[in-house]
Amino acid sequence: MRRIAVLASGGGSNLQAILDHLAALGAAAPAAVTLVVSDRADGYALERARARGVVAAHLPRSAPDDALERLLDEHRCDLVVLAGYLRLVPEPVVRRWSGRMLNIHPALLPAFGGHGMYGHRVHEAVLAAGVRLSGATVHFVNEQFDRGAIVAQWPVPVRPDDTVETLAQRVLAVEHRLYPWCVEAVARGDVRLDDDGHVHGSLPYAFPRFAVEGPRHPFVPDE
Ligand code: GAR
């Protein structure tokens, strides 16, 4: 059983989706969330962790640079999953967990990513640009913000009457489906980051054909 650390600064709805997915897999789950880290003492993600009996650690901004690495070592974490984590992950951690660290971004990277692009700022930029398609991207983490190799993407339409809130809600709904699948696939070894810097393998679910082919009918979750 592989051991997952989830790092989350916000509400932790993606953390919840991952916990629920792995719980639904039961004995067939290839991994378990064994540690949740937040830089905010009052982050709801920590509550969600405690409710499932998962160790919840608050890592204050004032913590020493190597505090995160020590926590991950202490809990023998195989995979690190960033779920709305707003702190920079120190480079030694990024290097050591290369190919074993995932992030989710609420837009179709490489557009609308990079330093300072998180949460509602991303959706504001998408609306300001007037693009008609947004979505969610799961990628391996490397030293550059939002530039690691892409595991999967799920597009959603941008509607003319969208606000930041309505678009964020539509994207978040697909994040909750996409991220747990990617976490499971990487934990199983079905999807890997190879030495050539490319992602190999595929998700154990039928949907992501359009991850390579382009969507004919973008998925629109029930609203
Ligand atoms: C999610 O929309 C995630 O994609 C985004 O933060 C939100 C966290 O929500 N991450 C970024 O913007 C990273 N650049 P959650 O706490 O409810 O999972």
Short mmCIF file of C-alpha atoms and ligand atoms in Angstrom, two decimals:
data_model
loop_
_atom_site.label_atom_id
_atom_site.label_comp_id
_atom_site.label_asym_id
_atom_site.label_seq_id
_atom_site.Cartn_x
_atom_site.Cartn_y
_atom_site.Cartn_z
CA MET A 1 0.00 0.00 0.00
CA ARG A 2 1.55 3.27 -1.08
CA ARG A 3 1.40 6.22 1.27
CA ILE A 4 0.09 9.56 0.04
CA ALA A 5 0.60 13.03 1.52
CA VAL A 6 -1.92 15.63 0.40
CA LEU A 7 -0.89 19.30 0.71
CA ALA A 8 -3.81 21.73 0.76
CA SER A 9 -4.18 25.38 1.76
CA GLY A 10 -7.90 25.81 1.17
CA GLY A 11 -11.17 24.01 1.63
CA GLY A 12 -9.77 20.68 0.55
CA SER A 13 -12.62 19.57 -1.71
CA ASN A 14 -10.11 17.78 -3.96
CA LEU A 15 -8.65 16.07 -0.90
CA GLN A 16 -12.18 14.91 -0.07
CA ALA A 17 -12.69 13.56 -3.59
CA ILE A 18 -9.43 11.59 -3.33
CA LEU A 19 -10.31 10.22 0.12
CA ASP A 20 -13.76 9.18 -1.10
CA HIS A 21 -12.40 7.54 -4.25
CA LEU A 22 -9.78 5.50 -2.43
CA ALA A 23 -12.35 4.50 0.20
CA ALA A 24 -14.74 3.37 -2.54
CA LEU A 25 -12.01 1.15 -4.02
CA GLY A 26 -11.77 -0.63 -0.67
CA ALA A 27 -9.23 -3.45 -0.61
CA ALA A 28 -8.41 -2.76 -4.28
CA ALA A 29 -7.03 0.71 -3.44
CA PRO A 30 -3.35 0.93 -4.36
CA ALA A 31 -2.69 3.69 -1.84
CA ALA A 32 -4.01 5.50 1.19
CA VAL A 33 -3.80 9.11 2.29
CA THR A 34 -1.70 8.96 5.46
CA LEU A 35 -0.82 12.62 5.92
CA VAL A 36 -2.49 15.96 5.17
CA VAL A 37 -0.45 19.14 5.43
CA SER A 38 -1.79 22.68 5.41
CA ASP A 39 -0.04 26.01 5.86
CA ARG A 40 -3.23 27.31 7.48
CA ALA A 41 -4.09 26.21 10.99
CA ASP A 42 -7.79 26.78 10.27
CA GLY A 43 -7.74 25.18 6.80
CA TYR A 44 -10.80 23.01 6.38
CA ALA A 45 -8.61 20.37 4.73
CA LEU A 46 -7.20 19.55 8.18
CA GLU A 47 -10.74 18.98 9.48
CA ARG A 48 -11.47 16.66 6.59
CA ALA A 49 -8.31 14.69 7.38
CA ARG A 50 -9.12 14.33 11.08
CA ALA A 51 -12.66 13.20 10.23
CA ARG A 52 -11.10 10.24 8.38
CA GLY A 53 -8.50 9.49 11.03
CA VAL A 54 -5.68 10.82 8.84
CA VAL A 55 -2.77 12.69 10.46
CA ALA A 56 -3.37 16.44 9.98
CA ALA A 57 -0.26 18.62 10.20
CA HIS A 58 -0.17 22.40 10.26
CA LEU A 59 3.02 23.70 8.68
CA PRO A 60 3.20 27.41 9.51
CA ARG A 61 4.77 29.78 7.02
CA SER A 62 7.51 30.43 9.57
CA ALA A 63 8.54 26.74 9.60
CA PRO A 64 12.15 26.03 8.57
CA ASP A 65 12.80 25.23 4.90
CA ASP A 66 13.37 21.53 5.54
CA ALA A 67 10.25 21.07 7.73
CA LEU A 68 8.12 19.70 4.89
CA GLU A 69 10.76 17.18 3.84
CA ARG A 70 11.13 15.99 7.42
CA LEU A 71 7.36 15.53 7.73
CA LEU A 72 7.19 13.56 4.48
CA ASP A 73 10.08 11.37 5.63
CA GLU A 74 8.62 10.85 9.07
CA HIS A 75 5.41 9.56 7.48
CA ARG A 76 7.28 7.61 4.76
CA CYS A 77 5.26 9.24 1.98
CA ASP A 78 5.61 7.69 -1.48
CA LEU A 79 3.43 10.19 -3.31
CA VAL A 80 2.83 13.88 -2.74
CA VAL A 81 -0.43 15.33 -4.03
CA LEU A 82 -0.83 19.11 -4.17
CA ALA A 83 -4.49 20.08 -3.89
CA GLY A 84 -4.78 23.85 -3.81
CA TYR A 85 -1.48 24.24 -1.94
CA LEU A 86 -0.41 27.85 -2.22
CA ARG A 87 3.08 27.60 -0.76
CA LEU A 88 6.13 27.03 -2.89
CA VAL A 89 7.36 23.45 -2.43
CA PRO A 90 11.11 23.62 -1.67
CA GLU A 91 13.32 22.44 -4.55
CA PRO A 92 14.92 19.54 -2.66
CA VAL A 93 11.43 18.10 -2.12
CA VAL A 94 10.48 18.63 -5.77
CA ARG A 95 13.67 16.84 -6.87
CA ARG A 96 13.34 13.92 -4.46
CA TRP A 97 9.68 13.30 -5.29
CA SER A 98 10.13 13.84 -9.03
CA GLY A 99 7.65 11.59 -10.84
CA ARG A 100 5.89 11.06 -7.51
CA MET A 101 4.40 14.53 -7.02
CA LEU A 102 1.18 15.69 -8.69
CA ASN A 103 -0.62 19.02 -8.90
CA ILE A 104 -4.02 20.07 -10.21
CA HIS A 105 -4.58 23.39 -11.93
CA PRO A 106 -8.01 24.88 -12.73
CA ALA A 107 -7.34 25.68 -16.40
CA LEU A 108 -5.94 24.03 -19.51
CA LEU A 109 -2.19 24.38 -19.08
CA PRO A 110 0.14 25.70 -20.37
CA ALA A 111 -2.36 28.57 -20.74
CA PHE A 112 -3.34 30.53 -17.63
CA GLY A 113 -0.66 29.06 -15.42
CA GLY A 114 2.52 30.28 -13.76
CA HIS A 115 3.47 32.23 -10.70
CA GLY A 116 0.54 33.91 -8.93
CA MET A 117 -2.06 32.01 -10.97
CA TYR A 118 -4.21 30.15 -8.52
CA GLY A 119 -7.84 29.83 -7.58
CA HIS A 120 -10.11 32.63 -8.74
CA ARG A 121 -7.26 34.56 -10.38
CA VAL A 122 -7.07 31.81 -12.97
CA HIS A 123 -10.76 32.03 -13.82
CA GLU A 124 -10.59 35.85 -13.94
CA ALA A 125 -7.79 35.59 -16.50
CA VAL A 126 -9.71 33.02 -18.53
CA LEU A 127 -12.81 35.26 -18.63
CA ALA A 128 -10.74 38.35 -19.45
CA ALA A 129 -9.09 36.52 -22.37
CA GLY A 130 -12.49 35.56 -23.80
CA VAL A 131 -11.51 31.95 -24.53
CA ARG A 132 -14.41 29.54 -24.97
CA LEU A 133 -12.78 26.53 -23.34
CA SER A 134 -11.26 26.01 -19.93
CA GLY A 135 -10.89 22.93 -17.76
CA ALA A 136 -8.66 21.09 -15.33
CA THR A 137 -5.09 19.88 -15.78
CA VAL A 138 -3.26 17.30 -13.67
CA HIS A 139 0.51 17.34 -14.05
CA PHE A 140 3.69 16.10 -12.46
CA VAL A 141 5.45 18.82 -10.51
CA ASN A 142 8.85 20.07 -11.59
CA GLU A 143 10.92 23.12 -10.66
CA GLN A 144 8.85 25.46 -12.83
CA PHE A 145 5.39 26.61 -11.75
CA ASP A 146 2.67 24.71 -13.66
CA ARG A 147 5.11 23.46 -16.32
CA GLY A 148 5.58 19.81 -15.34
CA ALA A 149 4.57 16.99 -17.70
CA ILE A 150 0.80 16.76 -18.16
CA VAL A 151 -0.96 13.58 -17.01
CA ALA A 152 -4.52 14.42 -18.10
CA GLN A 153 -6.84 17.28 -18.95
CA TRP A 154 -10.58 17.66 -18.87
CA PRO A 155 -12.12 20.55 -20.80
CA VAL A 156 -15.29 22.43 -19.94
CA PRO A 157 -17.00 25.19 -21.94
CA VAL A 158 -16.79 28.83 -20.92
CA ARG A 159 -20.26 30.29 -21.29
CA PRO A 160 -20.94 33.89 -22.33
CA ASP A 161 -22.74 34.64 -19.07
CA ASP A 162 -20.15 32.99 -16.83
CA THR A 163 -18.86 34.69 -13.72
CA VAL A 164 -15.72 33.65 -11.87
CA GLU A 165 -17.95 31.70 -9.50
CA THR A 166 -19.94 29.78 -12.11
CA LEU A 167 -16.81 28.92 -14.09
CA ALA A 168 -14.92 27.89 -10.94
CA GLN A 169 -17.80 25.61 -9.97
CA ARG A 170 -17.89 23.93 -13.40
CA VAL A 171 -14.13 23.35 -13.39
CA LEU A 172 -14.10 22.14 -9.78
CA ALA A 173 -16.74 19.53 -10.61
CA VAL A 174 -14.45 17.93 -13.19
CA GLU A 175 -11.40 18.31 -10.92
CA HIS A 176 -13.17 16.07 -8.41
CA ARG A 177 -13.51 13.32 -11.04
CA LEU A 178 -10.18 13.73 -12.78
CA TYR A 179 -7.78 14.06 -9.84
CA PRO A 180 -8.69 10.86 -7.97
CA TRP A 181 -8.31 8.86 -11.21
CA CYS A 182 -4.87 10.34 -11.81
CA VAL A 183 -3.78 9.73 -8.21
CA GLU A 184 -4.94 6.12 -8.46
CA ALA A 185 -3.20 5.59 -11.81
CA VAL A 186 0.11 7.01 -10.60
CA ALA A 187 -0.11 5.06 -7.34
CA ARG A 188 -0.65 1.85 -9.34
CA GLY A 189 2.22 2.66 -11.67
CA ASP A 190 -0.19 2.70 -14.64
CA VAL A 191 0.95 6.25 -15.40
CA ARG A 192 4.62 7.16 -15.05
CA LEU A 193 6.97 10.00 -15.70
CA ASP A 194 9.83 8.46 -17.63
CA ASP A 195 13.43 9.61 -17.86
CA ASP A 196 12.67 11.20 -21.24
CA GLY A 197 10.42 13.70 -19.39
CA HIS A 198 7.25 12.30 -20.98
CA VAL A 199 4.27 10.70 -19.33
CA HIS A 200 3.65 7.09 -20.28
CA GLY A 201 0.65 4.87 -19.64
CA SER A 202 -2.99 5.72 -19.38
CA LEU A 203 -5.70 6.13 -16.81
CA PRO A 204 -7.71 3.03 -15.92
CA TYR A 205 -10.91 4.75 -17.05
CA ALA A 206 -12.31 5.15 -20.50
CA PHE A 207 -12.84 8.90 -20.65
CA PRO A 208 -9.52 10.56 -21.37
CA ARG A 209 -9.43 9.78 -25.08
CA PHE A 210 -9.88 13.49 -25.64
CA ALA A 211 -6.82 14.18 -23.52
CA VAL A 212 -4.97 13.39 -26.74
CA GLU A 213 -7.69 13.70 -29.39
CA GLY A 214 -9.48 16.90 -28.39
CA PRO A 215 -13.04 16.97 -27.15
CA ARG A 216 -15.89 16.50 -29.57
CA HIS A 217 -18.43 17.10 -26.83
CA PRO A 218 -16.86 18.74 -23.80
CA PHE A 219 -18.09 17.14 -20.64
CA VAL A 220 -20.52 19.35 -18.77
CA PRO A 221 -21.23 18.17 -15.25
CA ASP A 222 -24.74 18.36 -13.85
CA GLU A 223 -25.31 21.83 -12.49
C1 GAR B 1 -8.74 23.96 -6.97
O1 GAR B 1 -9.58 24.58 -7.90
C2 GAR B 1 -7.35 23.77 -7.57
O2 GAR B 1 -7.38 23.48 -8.94
C3 GAR B 1 -6.73 25.13 -7.31
O3 GAR B 1 -7.15 25.45 -6.01
C4 GAR B 1 -8.43 24.90 -5.79
C5 GAR B 1 -8.43 24.15 -4.47
O4 GAR B 1 -9.72 23.77 -4.11
N1 GAR B 1 -5.31 25.09 -7.46
C6 GAR B 1 -4.61 26.06 -8.04
O5 GAR B 1 -5.11 27.08 -8.45
C7 GAR B 1 -3.13 25.77 -8.17
N2 GAR B 1 -2.51 26.72 -9.06
P1 GAR B 1 -9.96 22.73 -2.94
O6 GAR B 1 -9.20 23.22 -1.72
O7 GAR B 1 -11.44 22.77 -2.69
O8 GAR B 1 -9.49 21.37 -3.40
#
